[in-house]
PDB file of C-alpha atoms in Angstrom:
ATOM      1  CA  UNK Y 833      96.323 105.428  39.101  1.00 91.00           C
ATOM      2  CA  UNK Y 834      96.231 105.970  35.471  1.00 94.00           C
ATOM      3  CA  UNK Y 835      94.590 109.158  34.258  1.00 94.00           C
ATOM      4  CA  UNK Y 836      91.664 107.279  32.349  1.00 94.00           C
ATOM      5  CA  UNK Y 837      90.967 105.478  35.802  1.00 96.00           C
ATOM      6  CA  UNK Y 838      91.201 109.081  37.613  1.00 97.00           C
ATOM      7  CA  UNK Y 839      88.326 110.343  35.336  1.00 98.00           C
ATOM      8  CA  UNK Y 840      86.118 107.177  35.712  1.00 96.00           C
ATOM      9  CA  UNK Y 841      86.478 107.701  39.380  1.00 96.00           C
ATOM     10  CA  UNK Y 842      85.903 111.456  39.137  1.00 97.00           C
ATOM     11  CA  UNK Y 843      82.764 110.694  37.013  1.00 97.00           C
ATOM     12  CA  UNK Y 844      81.176 108.372  39.374  1.00 95.00           C
ATOM     13  CA  UNK Y 845      81.111 110.857  41.882  1.00 95.00           C
ATOM     14  CA  UNK Y 846      79.005 113.223  39.926  1.00 94.00           C
ATOM     15  CA  UNK Y 847      76.551 110.240  38.686  1.00 94.00           C
ATOM     16  CA  UNK Y 848      76.619 107.814  41.695  1.00 90.00           C
ATOM     17  CA  UNK Y 849      74.358 107.953  44.571  1.00 85.00           C
ATOM     18  CA  UNK Y 850      75.226 108.008  48.524  1.00 85.00           C
ATOM     19  CA  UNK Y 851      76.626 104.456  48.341  1.00 90.00           C
ATOM     20  CA  UNK Y 852      79.116 105.669  45.945  1.00 90.00           C
ATOM     21  CA  UNK Y 853      80.338 108.430  47.998  1.00 88.00           C
ATOM     22  CA  UNK Y 854      80.386 106.324  51.379  1.00 92.00           C
ATOM     23  CA  UNK Y 855      82.745 104.236  49.527  1.00 95.00           C
ATOM     24  CA  UNK Y 856      85.127 106.810  48.046  1.00 96.00           C
ATOM     25  CA  UNK Y 857      85.218 110.075  50.348  1.00 96.00           C
ATOM     26  CA  UNK Y 858      87.564 109.853  53.030  1.00 96.00           C
ATOM     27  CA  UNK Y 859      86.118 110.318  56.666  1.00 95.00           C
ATOM     28  CA  UNK Y 860      88.624 113.325  56.913  1.00 96.00           C
ATOM     29  CA  UNK Y 861      87.373 114.885  53.646  1.00 96.00           C
ATOM     30  CA  UNK Y 862      86.482 118.520  53.266  1.00 97.00           C
ATOM     31  CA  UNK Y 863      84.431 120.015  50.465  1.00 95.00           C
ATOM     32  CA  UNK Y 864      83.446 123.663  49.516  1.00 96.00           C
ATOM     33  CA  UNK Y 865      80.642 123.692  47.313  1.00 92.00           C
ATOM     34  CA  UNK Y 866      78.370 126.756  46.010  1.00 91.00           C
ATOM     35  CA  UNK Y 867      75.544 126.048  48.568  1.00 90.00           C
ATOM     36  CA  UNK Y 868      75.065 126.316  52.374  1.00 92.00           C
ATOM     37  CA  UNK Y 869      76.738 125.627  54.332  1.00 94.00           C
ATOM     38  CA  UNK Y 870      79.583 125.951  51.570  1.00 95.00           C
ATOM     39  CA  UNK Y 871      82.243 124.232  53.571  1.00 97.00           C
ATOM     40  CA  UNK Y 872      81.362 120.590  54.369  1.00 96.00           C
ATOM     41  CA  UNK Y 873      82.491 117.733  56.038  1.00 95.00           C
ATOM     42  CA  UNK Y 874      82.498 114.125  54.400  1.00 93.00           C
ATOM     43  CA  UNK Y 875      79.258 113.185  56.538  1.00 93.00           C
ATOM     44  CA  UNK Y 876      77.715 116.189  55.166  1.00 93.00           C
ATOM     45  CA  UNK Y 877      78.532 116.061  51.537  1.00 90.00           C
ATOM     46  CA  UNK Y 878      77.088 112.317  51.746  1.00 89.00           C
ATOM     47  CA  UNK Y 879      73.839 113.388  53.258  1.00 89.00           C
ATOM     48  CA  UNK Y 880      73.393 116.471  50.585  1.00 86.00           C
ATOM     49  CA  UNK Y 881      74.131 113.772  47.942  1.00 85.00           C
ATOM     50  CA  UNK Y 882      71.554 111.457  49.318  1.00 84.00           C
ATOM     51  CA  UNK Y 883      68.950 113.634  49.175  1.00 83.00           C
ATOM     52  CA  UNK Y 884      69.691 115.378  45.789  1.00 82.00           C
ATOM     53  CA  UNK Y 885      69.097 113.936  42.189  1.00 81.00           C
ATOM     54  CA  UNK Y 886      71.879 112.910  40.670  1.00 88.00           C
ATOM     55  CA  UNK Y 887      73.564 113.905  37.131  1.00 93.00           C
ATOM     56  CA  UNK Y 888      72.967 111.484  34.208  1.00 94.00           C
ATOM     57  CA  UNK Y 889      75.723 112.627  32.211  1.00 94.00           C
ATOM     58  CA  UNK Y 890      79.256 114.612  32.909  1.00 97.00           C
ATOM     59  CA  UNK Y 891      81.637 115.932  30.882  1.00 97.00           C
ATOM     60  CA  UNK Y 892      85.056 116.977  31.613  1.00 98.00           C
ATOM     61  CA  UNK Y 893      87.287 119.786  29.748  1.00 98.00           C
ATOM     62  CA  UNK Y 894      90.431 121.778  30.852  1.00 98.00           C
ATOM     63  CA  UNK Y 895      91.373 118.667  32.758  1.00 98.00           C
ATOM     64  CA  UNK Y 896      94.963 118.603  34.692  1.00 98.00           C
ATOM     65  CA  UNK Y 897      96.260 115.786  36.945  1.00 98.00           C
ATOM     66  CA  UNK Y 898      99.152 116.323  39.165  1.00 98.00           C
ATOM     67  CA  UNK Y 899     100.858 113.808  41.289  1.00 97.00           C
ATOM     68  CA  UNK Y 900     102.939 116.090  44.090  1.00 96.00           C
ATOM     69  CA  UNK Y 901     103.998 112.889  45.818  1.00 96.00           C
ATOM     70  CA  UNK Y 902     103.867 109.197  45.869  1.00 95.00           C
ATOM     71  CA  UNK Y 903      99.979 108.210  46.893  1.00 96.00           C
ATOM     72  CA  UNK Y 904      98.672 111.738  46.139  1.00 97.00           C
ATOM     73  CA  UNK Y 905      97.004 112.887  43.248  1.00 98.00           C
ATOM     74  CA  UNK Y 906      95.226 116.373  42.788  1.00 98.00           C
ATOM     75  CA  UNK Y 907      93.197 117.007  39.867  1.00 98.00           C
ATOM     76  CA  UNK Y 908      91.406 120.205  38.461  1.00 98.00           C
ATOM     77  CA  UNK Y 909      88.827 120.640  35.586  1.00 98.00           C
ATOM     78  CA  UNK Y 910      85.778 122.279  34.202  1.00 98.00           C
ATOM     79  CA  UNK Y 911      82.795 120.150  34.515  1.00 98.00           C
ATOM     80  CA  UNK Y 912      79.360 120.314  32.553  1.00 97.00           C
ATOM     81  CA  UNK Y 913      76.705 118.161  34.069  1.00 96.00           C
ATOM     82  CA  UNK Y 914      73.079 117.404  32.766  1.00 95.00           C
ATOM     83  CA  UNK Y 915      70.228 115.348  34.736  1.00 90.00           C
ATOM     84  CA  UNK Y 916      66.692 114.546  33.877  1.00 81.00           C
ATOM     85  CA  UNK Y 917      64.366 117.347  35.192  1.00 80.00           C
ATOM     86  CA  UNK Y 918      67.391 119.725  36.631  1.00 82.00           C
ATOM     87  CA  UNK Y 919      68.916 122.764  34.989  1.00 90.00           C
ATOM     88  CA  UNK Y 920      72.542 122.131  33.768  1.00 93.00           C
ATOM     89  CA  UNK Y 921      75.358 122.560  36.036  1.00 94.00           C
ATOM     90  CA  UNK Y 922      78.786 124.047  34.995  1.00 96.00           C
ATOM     91  CA  UNK Y 923      81.929 124.466  37.375  1.00 96.00           C
ATOM     92  CA  UNK Y 924      85.595 124.574  37.771  1.00 97.00           C
ATOM     93  CA  UNK Y 925      86.786 121.753  40.467  1.00 98.00           C
ATOM     94  CA  UNK Y 926      89.504 120.600  42.095  1.00 98.00           C
ATOM     95  CA  UNK Y 927      89.730 117.186  44.032  1.00 98.00           C
ATOM     96  CA  UNK Y 928      92.434 115.822  45.795  1.00 98.00           C
ATOM     97  CA  UNK Y 929      92.691 111.863  46.544  1.00 98.00           C
ATOM     98  CA  UNK Y 930      94.899 109.741  48.712  1.00 97.00           C
ATOM     99  CA  UNK Y 931      95.760 106.108  48.294  1.00 97.00           C
ATOM    100  CA  UNK Y 932      95.253 104.068  51.149  1.00 96.00           C
ATOM    101  CA  UNK Y 933      96.596 100.552  49.714  1.00 94.00           C
ATOM    102  CA  UNK Y 934      97.053  99.240  46.410  1.00 92.00           C
ATOM    103  CA  UNK Y 935      94.333 100.280  44.052  1.00 91.00           C
ATOM    104  CA  UNK Y 936      92.106 101.800  47.117  1.00 95.00           C
ATOM    105  CA  UNK Y 937      91.739 105.641  46.782  1.00 97.00           C
ATOM    106  CA  UNK Y 938      89.761 108.000  48.504  1.00 97.00           C
ATOM    107  CA  UNK Y 939      88.740 111.769  48.063  1.00 97.00           C
ATOM    108  CA  UNK Y 940      90.198 114.097  50.765  1.00 97.00           C
ATOM    109  CA  UNK Y 941      89.369 117.285  48.979  1.00 98.00           C
ATOM    110  CA  UNK Y 942      86.852 118.444  46.753  1.00 97.00           C
ATOM    111  CA  UNK Y 943      86.028 122.430  45.663  1.00 97.00           C
ATOM    112  CA  UNK Y 944      83.183 123.540  43.101  1.00 95.00           C
ATOM    113  CA  UNK Y 945      83.444 127.375  41.670  1.00 95.00           C
ATOM    114  CA  UNK Y 946      80.495 128.006  39.428  1.00 93.00           C
ATOM    115  CA  UNK Y 947      81.151 130.546  36.523  1.00 91.00           C
ATOM    116  CA  UNK Y 948      79.406 133.358  38.696  1.00 76.00           C
ATOM    117  CA  UNK Y 949      81.959 133.114  41.313  1.00 52.00           C
ATOM    118  CA  UNK Y 950      85.106 132.577  38.846  1.00 52.00           C
ATOM    119  CA  UNK Y 951      83.972 135.794  37.103  1.00 55.00           C
ATOM    120  CA  UNK Y 952      84.000 137.757  40.220  1.00 54.00           C
ATOM    121  CA  UNK Y 953      80.224 138.831  39.227  1.00 49.00           C
TER     122      UNK Y 953
END
């Protein structure tokens, strides 16, 4: 997957709803998020997204793309997200995607670390 497509894919997960998650999150995905229960299965993450207002805009910086082997991509980045009626959100994130077949990718891992956690405060 080309870098531009990777970042479009990732952005769609921040701005899309539960339907987008169901399509792009692997059944065996694990996520670590800064809210209870902190470690989420794919189904728990889909449920959380279904009950949370989505971000209307996101911007990525400090972007890294790693391809440790064929069919596996890991990205790291800083996200700044905004949504109508929501407080802005900043975090450092990682996402790992695996290719199931030509042009079909699924997220198998995602993690978010907000600034307070990152600074040790």
